[in-house]
PDB file of C-alpha atoms and ligand atoms in Angstrom:
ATOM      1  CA  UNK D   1     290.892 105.092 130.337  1.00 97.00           C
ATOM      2  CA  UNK D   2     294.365 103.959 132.136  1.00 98.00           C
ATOM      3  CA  UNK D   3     296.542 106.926 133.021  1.00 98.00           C
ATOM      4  CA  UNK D   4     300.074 106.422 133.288  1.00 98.00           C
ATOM      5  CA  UNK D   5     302.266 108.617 135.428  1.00 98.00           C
ATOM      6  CA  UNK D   6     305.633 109.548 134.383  1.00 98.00           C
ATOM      7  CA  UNK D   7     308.474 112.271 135.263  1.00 98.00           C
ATOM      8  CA  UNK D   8     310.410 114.418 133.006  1.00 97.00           C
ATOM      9  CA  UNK D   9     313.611 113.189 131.957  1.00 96.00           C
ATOM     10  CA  UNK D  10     315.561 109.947 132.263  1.00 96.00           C
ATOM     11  CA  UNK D  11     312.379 108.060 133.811  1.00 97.00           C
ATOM     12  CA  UNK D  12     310.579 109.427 130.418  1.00 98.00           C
ATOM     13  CA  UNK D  13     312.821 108.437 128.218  1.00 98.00           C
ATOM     14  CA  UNK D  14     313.545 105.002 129.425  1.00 98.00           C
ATOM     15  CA  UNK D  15     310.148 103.951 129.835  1.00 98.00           C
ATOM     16  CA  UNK D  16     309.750 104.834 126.062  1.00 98.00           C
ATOM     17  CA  UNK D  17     310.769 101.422 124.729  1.00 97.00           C
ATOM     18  CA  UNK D  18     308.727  99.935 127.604  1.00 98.00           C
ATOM     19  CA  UNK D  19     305.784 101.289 126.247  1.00 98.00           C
ATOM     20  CA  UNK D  20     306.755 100.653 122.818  1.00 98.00           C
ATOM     21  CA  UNK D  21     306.798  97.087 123.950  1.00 97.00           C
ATOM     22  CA  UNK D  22     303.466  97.101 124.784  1.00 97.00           C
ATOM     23  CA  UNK D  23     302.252  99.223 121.989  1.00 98.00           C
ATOM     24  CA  UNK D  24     302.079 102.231 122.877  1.00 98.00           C
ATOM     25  CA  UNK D  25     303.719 105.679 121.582  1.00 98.00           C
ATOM     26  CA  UNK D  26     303.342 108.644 123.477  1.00 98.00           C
ATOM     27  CA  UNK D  27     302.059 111.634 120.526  1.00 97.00           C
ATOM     28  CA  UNK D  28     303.878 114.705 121.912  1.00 95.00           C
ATOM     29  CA  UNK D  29     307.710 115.353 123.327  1.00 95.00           C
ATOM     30  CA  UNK D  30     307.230 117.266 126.519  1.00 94.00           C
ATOM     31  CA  UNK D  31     310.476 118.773 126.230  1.00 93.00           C
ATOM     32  CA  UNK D  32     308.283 120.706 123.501  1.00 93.00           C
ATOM     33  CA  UNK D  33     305.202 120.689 124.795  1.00 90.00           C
ATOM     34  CA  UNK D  34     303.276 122.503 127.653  1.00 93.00           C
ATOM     35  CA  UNK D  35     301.095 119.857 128.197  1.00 96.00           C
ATOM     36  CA  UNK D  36     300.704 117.463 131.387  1.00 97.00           C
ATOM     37  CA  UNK D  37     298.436 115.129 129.614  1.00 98.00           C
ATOM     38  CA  UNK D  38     299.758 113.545 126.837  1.00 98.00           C
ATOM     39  CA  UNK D  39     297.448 111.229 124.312  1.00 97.00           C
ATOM     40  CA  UNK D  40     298.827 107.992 122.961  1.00 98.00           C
ATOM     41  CA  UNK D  41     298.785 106.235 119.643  1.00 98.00           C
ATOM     42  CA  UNK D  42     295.895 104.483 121.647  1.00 98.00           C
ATOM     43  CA  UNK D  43     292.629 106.309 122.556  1.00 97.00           C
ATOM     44  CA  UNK D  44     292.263 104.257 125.863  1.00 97.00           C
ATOM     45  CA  UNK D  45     295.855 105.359 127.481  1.00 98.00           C
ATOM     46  CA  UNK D  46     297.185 108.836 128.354  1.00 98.00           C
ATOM     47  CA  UNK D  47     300.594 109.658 130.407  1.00 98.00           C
ATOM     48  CA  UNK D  48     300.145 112.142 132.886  1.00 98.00           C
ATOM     49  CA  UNK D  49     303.796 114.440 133.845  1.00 98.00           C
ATOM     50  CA  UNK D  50     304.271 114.612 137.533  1.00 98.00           C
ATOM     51  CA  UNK D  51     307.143 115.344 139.652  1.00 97.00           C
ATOM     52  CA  UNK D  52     309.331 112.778 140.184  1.00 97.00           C
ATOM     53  CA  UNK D  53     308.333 112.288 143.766  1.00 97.00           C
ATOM     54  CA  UNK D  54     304.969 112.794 143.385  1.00 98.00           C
ATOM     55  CA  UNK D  55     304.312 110.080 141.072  1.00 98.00           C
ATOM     56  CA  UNK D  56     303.538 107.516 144.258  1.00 98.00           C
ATOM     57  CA  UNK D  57     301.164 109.969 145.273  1.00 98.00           C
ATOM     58  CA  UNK D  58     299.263 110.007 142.104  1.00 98.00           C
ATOM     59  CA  UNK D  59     299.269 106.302 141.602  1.00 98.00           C
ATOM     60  CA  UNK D  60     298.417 105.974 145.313  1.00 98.00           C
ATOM     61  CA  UNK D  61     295.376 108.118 145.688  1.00 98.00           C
ATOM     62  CA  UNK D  62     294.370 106.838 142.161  1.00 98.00           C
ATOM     63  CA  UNK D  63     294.846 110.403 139.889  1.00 98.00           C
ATOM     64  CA  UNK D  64     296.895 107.523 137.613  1.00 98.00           C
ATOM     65  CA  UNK D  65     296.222 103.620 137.609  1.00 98.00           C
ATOM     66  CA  UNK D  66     299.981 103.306 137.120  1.00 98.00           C
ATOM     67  CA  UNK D  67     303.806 104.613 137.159  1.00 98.00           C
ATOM     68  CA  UNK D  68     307.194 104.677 136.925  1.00 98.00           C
ATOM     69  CA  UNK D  69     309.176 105.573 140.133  1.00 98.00           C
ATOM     70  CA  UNK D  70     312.747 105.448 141.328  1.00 98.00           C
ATOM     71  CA  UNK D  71     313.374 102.925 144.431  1.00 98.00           C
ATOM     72  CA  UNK D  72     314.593 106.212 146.247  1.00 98.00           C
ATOM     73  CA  UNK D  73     311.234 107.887 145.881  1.00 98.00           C
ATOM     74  CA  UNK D  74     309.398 105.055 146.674  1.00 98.00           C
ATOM     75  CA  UNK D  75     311.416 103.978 149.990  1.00 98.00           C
ATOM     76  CA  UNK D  76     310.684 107.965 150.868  1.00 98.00           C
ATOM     77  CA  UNK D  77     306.831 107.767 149.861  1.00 97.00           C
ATOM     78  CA  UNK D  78     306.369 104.324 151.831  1.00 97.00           C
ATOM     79  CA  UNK D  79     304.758 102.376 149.382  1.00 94.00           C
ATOM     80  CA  UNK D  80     301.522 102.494 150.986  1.00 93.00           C
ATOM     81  CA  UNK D  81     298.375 101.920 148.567  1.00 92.00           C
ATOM     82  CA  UNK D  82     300.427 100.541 146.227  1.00 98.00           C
ATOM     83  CA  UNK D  83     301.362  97.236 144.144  1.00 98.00           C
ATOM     84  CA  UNK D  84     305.131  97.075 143.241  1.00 97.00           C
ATOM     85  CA  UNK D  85     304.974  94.331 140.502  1.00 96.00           C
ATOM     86  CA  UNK D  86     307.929  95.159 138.094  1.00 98.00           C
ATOM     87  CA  UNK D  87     312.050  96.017 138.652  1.00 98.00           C
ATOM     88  CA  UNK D  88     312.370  98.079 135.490  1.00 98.00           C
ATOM     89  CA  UNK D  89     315.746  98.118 135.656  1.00 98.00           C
ATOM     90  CA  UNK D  90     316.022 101.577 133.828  1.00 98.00           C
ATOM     91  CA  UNK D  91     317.430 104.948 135.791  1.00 97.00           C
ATOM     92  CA  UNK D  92     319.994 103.128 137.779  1.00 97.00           C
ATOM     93  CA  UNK D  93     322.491 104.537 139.951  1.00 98.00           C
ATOM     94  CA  UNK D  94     322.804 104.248 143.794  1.00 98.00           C
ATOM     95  CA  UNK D  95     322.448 105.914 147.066  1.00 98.00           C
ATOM     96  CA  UNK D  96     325.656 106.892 148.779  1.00 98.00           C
ATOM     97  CA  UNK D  97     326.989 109.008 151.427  1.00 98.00           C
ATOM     98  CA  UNK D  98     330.104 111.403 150.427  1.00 98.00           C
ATOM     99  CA  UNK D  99     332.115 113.513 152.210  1.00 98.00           C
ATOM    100  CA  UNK D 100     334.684 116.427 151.558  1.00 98.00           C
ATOM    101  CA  UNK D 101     337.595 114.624 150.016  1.00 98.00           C
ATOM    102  CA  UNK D 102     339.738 116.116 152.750  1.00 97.00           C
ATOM    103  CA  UNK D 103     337.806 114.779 155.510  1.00 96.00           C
ATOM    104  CA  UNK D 104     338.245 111.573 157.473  1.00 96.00           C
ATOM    105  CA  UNK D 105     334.958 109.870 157.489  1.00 97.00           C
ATOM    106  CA  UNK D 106     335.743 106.788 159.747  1.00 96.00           C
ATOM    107  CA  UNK D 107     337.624 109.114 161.870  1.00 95.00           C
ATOM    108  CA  UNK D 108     334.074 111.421 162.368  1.00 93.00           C
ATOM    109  CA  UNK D 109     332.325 108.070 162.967  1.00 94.00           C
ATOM    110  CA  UNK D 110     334.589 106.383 165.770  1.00 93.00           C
ATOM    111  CA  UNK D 111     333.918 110.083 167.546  1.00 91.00           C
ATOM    112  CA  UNK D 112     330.535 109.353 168.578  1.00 87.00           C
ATOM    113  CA  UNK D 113     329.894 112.507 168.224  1.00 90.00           C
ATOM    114  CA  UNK D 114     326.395 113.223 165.942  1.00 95.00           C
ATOM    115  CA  UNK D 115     327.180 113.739 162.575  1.00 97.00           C
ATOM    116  CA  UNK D 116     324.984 116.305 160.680  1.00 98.00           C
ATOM    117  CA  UNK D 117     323.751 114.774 157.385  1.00 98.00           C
ATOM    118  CA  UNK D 118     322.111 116.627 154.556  1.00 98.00           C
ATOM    119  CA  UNK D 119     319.872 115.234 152.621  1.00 98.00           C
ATOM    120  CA  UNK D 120     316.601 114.813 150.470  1.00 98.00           C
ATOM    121  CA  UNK D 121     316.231 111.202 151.726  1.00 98.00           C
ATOM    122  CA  UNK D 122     315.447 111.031 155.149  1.00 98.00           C
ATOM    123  CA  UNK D 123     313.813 107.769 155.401  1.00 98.00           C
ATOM    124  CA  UNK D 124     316.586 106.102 153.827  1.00 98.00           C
ATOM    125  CA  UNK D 125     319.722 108.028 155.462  1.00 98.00           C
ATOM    126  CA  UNK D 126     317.969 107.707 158.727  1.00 98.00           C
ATOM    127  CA  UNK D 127     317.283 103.873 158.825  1.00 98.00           C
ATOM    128  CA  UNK D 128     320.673 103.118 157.100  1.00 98.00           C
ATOM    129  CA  UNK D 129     322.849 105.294 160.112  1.00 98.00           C
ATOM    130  CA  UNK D 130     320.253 103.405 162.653  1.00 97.00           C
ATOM    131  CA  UNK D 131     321.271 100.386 161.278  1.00 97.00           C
ATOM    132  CA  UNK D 132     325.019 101.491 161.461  1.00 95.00           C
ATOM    133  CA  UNK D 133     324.213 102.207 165.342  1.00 95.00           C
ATOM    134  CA  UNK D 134     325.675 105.857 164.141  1.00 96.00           C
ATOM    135  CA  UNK D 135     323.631 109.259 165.637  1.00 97.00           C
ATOM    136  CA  UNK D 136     322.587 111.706 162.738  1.00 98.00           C
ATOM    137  CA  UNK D 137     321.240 115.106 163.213  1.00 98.00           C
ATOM    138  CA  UNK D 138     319.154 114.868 159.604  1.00 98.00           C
ATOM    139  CA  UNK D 139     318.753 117.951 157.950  1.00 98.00           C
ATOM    140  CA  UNK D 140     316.381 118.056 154.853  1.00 98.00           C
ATOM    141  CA  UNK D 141     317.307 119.620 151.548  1.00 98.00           C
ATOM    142  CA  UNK D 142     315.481 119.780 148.333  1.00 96.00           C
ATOM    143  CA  UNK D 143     318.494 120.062 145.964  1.00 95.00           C
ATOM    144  CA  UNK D 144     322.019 121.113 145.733  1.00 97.00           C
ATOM    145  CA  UNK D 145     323.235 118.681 148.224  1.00 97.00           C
ATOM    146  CA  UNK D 146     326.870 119.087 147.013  1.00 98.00           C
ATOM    147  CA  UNK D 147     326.871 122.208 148.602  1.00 98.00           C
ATOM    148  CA  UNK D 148     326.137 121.328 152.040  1.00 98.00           C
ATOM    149  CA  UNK D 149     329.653 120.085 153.160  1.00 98.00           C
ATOM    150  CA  UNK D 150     331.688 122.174 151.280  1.00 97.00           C
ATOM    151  CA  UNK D 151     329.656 125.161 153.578  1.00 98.00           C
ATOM    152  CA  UNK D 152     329.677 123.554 156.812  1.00 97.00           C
ATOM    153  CA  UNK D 153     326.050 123.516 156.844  1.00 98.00           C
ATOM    154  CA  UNK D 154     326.671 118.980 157.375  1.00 98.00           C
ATOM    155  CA  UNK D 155     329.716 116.257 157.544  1.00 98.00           C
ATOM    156  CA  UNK D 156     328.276 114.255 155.101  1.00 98.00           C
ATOM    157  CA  UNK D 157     325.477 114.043 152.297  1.00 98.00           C
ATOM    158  CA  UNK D 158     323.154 111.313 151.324  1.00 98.00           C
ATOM    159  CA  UNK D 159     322.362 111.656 147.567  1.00 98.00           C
ATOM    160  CA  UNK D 160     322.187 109.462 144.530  1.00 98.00           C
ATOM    161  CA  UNK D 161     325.484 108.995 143.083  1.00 98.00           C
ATOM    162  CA  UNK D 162     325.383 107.686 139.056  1.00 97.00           C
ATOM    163  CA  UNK D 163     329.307 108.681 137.510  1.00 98.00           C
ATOM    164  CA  UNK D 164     330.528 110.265 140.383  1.00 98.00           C
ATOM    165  CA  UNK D 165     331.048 112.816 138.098  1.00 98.00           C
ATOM    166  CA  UNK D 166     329.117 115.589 140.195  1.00 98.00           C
ATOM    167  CA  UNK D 167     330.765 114.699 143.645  1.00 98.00           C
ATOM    168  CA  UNK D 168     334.206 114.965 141.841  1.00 98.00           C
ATOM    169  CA  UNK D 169     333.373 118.040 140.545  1.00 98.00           C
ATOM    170  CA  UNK D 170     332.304 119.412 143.871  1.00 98.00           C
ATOM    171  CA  UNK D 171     335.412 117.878 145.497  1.00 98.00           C
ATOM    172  CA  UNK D 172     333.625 115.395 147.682  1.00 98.00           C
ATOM    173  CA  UNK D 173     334.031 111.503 147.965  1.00 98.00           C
ATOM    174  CA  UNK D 174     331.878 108.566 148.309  1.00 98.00           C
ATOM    175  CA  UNK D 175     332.541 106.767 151.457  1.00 98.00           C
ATOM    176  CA  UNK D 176     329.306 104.724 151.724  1.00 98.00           C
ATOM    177  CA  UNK D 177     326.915 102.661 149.406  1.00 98.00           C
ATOM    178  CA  UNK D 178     323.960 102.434 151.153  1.00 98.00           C
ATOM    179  CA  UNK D 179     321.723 100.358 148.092  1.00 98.00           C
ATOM    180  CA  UNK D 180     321.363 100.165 144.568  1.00 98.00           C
ATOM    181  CA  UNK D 181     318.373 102.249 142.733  1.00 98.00           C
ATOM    182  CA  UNK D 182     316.532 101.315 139.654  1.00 98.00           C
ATOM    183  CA  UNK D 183     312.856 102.516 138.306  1.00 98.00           C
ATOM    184  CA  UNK D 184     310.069 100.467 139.465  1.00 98.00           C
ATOM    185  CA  UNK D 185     306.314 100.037 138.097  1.00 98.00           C
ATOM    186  CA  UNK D 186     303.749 100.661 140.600  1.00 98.00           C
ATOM    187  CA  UNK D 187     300.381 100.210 140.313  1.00 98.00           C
ATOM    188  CA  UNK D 188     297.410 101.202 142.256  1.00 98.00           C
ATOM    189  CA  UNK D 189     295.485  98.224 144.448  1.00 97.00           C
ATOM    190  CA  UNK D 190     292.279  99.697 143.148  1.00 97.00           C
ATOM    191  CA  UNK D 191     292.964  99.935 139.957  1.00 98.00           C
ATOM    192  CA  UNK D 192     294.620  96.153 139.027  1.00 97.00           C
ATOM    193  CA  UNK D 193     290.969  95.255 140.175  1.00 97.00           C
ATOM    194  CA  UNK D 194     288.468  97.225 138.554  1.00 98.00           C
ATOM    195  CA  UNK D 195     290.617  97.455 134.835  1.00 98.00           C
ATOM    196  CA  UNK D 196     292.568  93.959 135.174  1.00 97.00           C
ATOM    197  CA  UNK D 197     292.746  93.058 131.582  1.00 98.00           C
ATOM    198  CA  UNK D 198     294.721  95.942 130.445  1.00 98.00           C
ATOM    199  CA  UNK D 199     296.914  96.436 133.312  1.00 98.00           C
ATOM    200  CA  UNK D 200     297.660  93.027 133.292  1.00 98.00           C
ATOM    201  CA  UNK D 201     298.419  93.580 129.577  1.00 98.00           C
ATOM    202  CA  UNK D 202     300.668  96.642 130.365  1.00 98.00           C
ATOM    203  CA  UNK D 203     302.783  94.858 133.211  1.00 98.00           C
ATOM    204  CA  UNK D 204     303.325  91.836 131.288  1.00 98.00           C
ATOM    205  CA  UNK D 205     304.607  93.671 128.019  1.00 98.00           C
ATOM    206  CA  UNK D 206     306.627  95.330 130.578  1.00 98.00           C
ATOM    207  CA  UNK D 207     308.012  92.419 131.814  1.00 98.00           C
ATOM    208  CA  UNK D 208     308.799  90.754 128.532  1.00 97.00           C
ATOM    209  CA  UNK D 209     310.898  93.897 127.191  1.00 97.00           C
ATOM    210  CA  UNK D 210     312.787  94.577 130.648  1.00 97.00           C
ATOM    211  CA  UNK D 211     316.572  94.319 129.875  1.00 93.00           C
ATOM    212  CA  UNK D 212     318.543  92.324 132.441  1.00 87.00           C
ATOM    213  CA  UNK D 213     321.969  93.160 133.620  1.00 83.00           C
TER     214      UNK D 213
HETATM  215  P1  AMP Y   1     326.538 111.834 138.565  1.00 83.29           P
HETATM  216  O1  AMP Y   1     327.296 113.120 138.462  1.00 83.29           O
HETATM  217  O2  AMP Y   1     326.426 111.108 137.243  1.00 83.29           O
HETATM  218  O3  AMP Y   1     327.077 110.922 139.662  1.00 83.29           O
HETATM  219  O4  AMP Y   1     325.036 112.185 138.937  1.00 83.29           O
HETATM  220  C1  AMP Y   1     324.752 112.693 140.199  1.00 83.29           C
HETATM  221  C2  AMP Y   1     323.661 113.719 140.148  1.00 83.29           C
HETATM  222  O5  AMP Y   1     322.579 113.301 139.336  1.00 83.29           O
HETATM  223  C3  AMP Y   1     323.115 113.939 141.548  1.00 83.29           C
HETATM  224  O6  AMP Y   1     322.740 115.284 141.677  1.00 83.29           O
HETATM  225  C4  AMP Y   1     321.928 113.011 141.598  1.00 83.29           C
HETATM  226  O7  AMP Y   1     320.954 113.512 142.475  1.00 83.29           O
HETATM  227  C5  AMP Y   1     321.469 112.946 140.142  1.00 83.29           C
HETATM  228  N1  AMP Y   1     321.080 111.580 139.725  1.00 83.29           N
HETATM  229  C6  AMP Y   1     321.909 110.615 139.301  1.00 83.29           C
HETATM  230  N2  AMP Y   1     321.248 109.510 138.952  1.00 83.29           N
HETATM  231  C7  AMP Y   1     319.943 109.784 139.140  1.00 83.29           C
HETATM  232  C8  AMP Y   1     318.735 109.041 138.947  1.00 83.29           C
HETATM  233  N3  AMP Y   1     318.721 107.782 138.498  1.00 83.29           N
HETATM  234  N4  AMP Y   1     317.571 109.646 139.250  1.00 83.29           N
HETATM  235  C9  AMP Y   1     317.563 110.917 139.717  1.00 83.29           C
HETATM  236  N5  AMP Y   1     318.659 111.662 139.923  1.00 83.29           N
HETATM  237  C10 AMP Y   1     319.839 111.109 139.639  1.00 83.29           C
END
């Protein structure tokens, strides 16, 4: 059996022609169903539904052979455990940091003083303002990160930006791109060993039906 992790949504639905590429079709919608484990047109491959940034975890610690994960949730994970073989190019946007459109970002940097930054991506924000030589007090969020500025909870957010649409709608600005995000494939080490042949077989239909820019 090769189990294939996936997350609701965009990831889902873009890795649909993917799979289609290599022959599979997955049997059931889950925006209909219930189900986490969803059967394929083949008996031998099933997609398991996972959070988005659990997916590593699962492919990592081996509850799925393989899966489809955003750069962002990867960089976060660490990687550890697992084999990165494919760009998918699918789910693209890109990590930015915005601040209230009425605030003076390079001013609140030449200050020296710490800036507070919300934000589900820790890892990244933090190694990016390190980089930057710029002190952060982090503070971790979950969701909503529009909000944080506009309350005076933090000076600036670090969040994936795809229109701009929701920062404009929230009246905030993008002032930084820290690095473009795409969906990668990632397999787990054990895995690619013990069920080579059709892995292998996946990743390379994969890699024939990935769309370039
Ligand atoms: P937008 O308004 O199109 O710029 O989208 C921004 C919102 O969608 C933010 O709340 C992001 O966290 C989320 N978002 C955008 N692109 C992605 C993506 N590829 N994966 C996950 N979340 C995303």
């Amino acid at each position: 059996m090769i189990t294939l992790a996936l997350s609701k949504g965009r990831i889902f639905d873009e890795t649909l022609p993917l799979l289609k590429a290599a022959g599979i079709e997955v049997l059931e919608d889950p925006e209909k169903s219930r189900k986490l484990i969803l059967p394929t047109n083949q008996a031998s491959v099933r997609v398991v539904l996972v959070r988005a940034s659990d997916v590593p975890t699962y492919v990592e610690y081996g509850g799925a052979d393989l899966g489809v994960t955003g750069l962002d949730t990867l960089i976060e994970h660490g990687g550890q455990g697992l084999y990165q073989p494919l760009d998918l190019n699918i789910a693209k946007c890109r990590m930015s940091v915005a601040v209230r459109a009425d605030d003076d970002y390079a001013a609140l940097v030449r200050t020296g003083a710490r800036l507070k930054v919300a934000t589900k991506y820790t890892a990244i924000a933090r190694d990016f303002f390190a980089t930057k030589g710029v002190h952060v007090d982090l503070i971790k969020l979950y969701g909503s990160m529009e909000l944080a500025p506009l309350t005076g909870l933090a000076d600036a957010i670090v969040d994936l930006v795809s229109t701009g649409n929701t920062l404009k709608a929230n009246h905030l600005v993008e002032v930084e791109r820290i690095m473009d995000i795409s969906s990668r494939l990632v397999v787990n080490q054990a895995a690619l060993k013990l069920k080579q042949a059709p892995i292998r077989a996946i990743i390379d239909a994969f890699a024939g039906a990935v769309k370039k820019d």
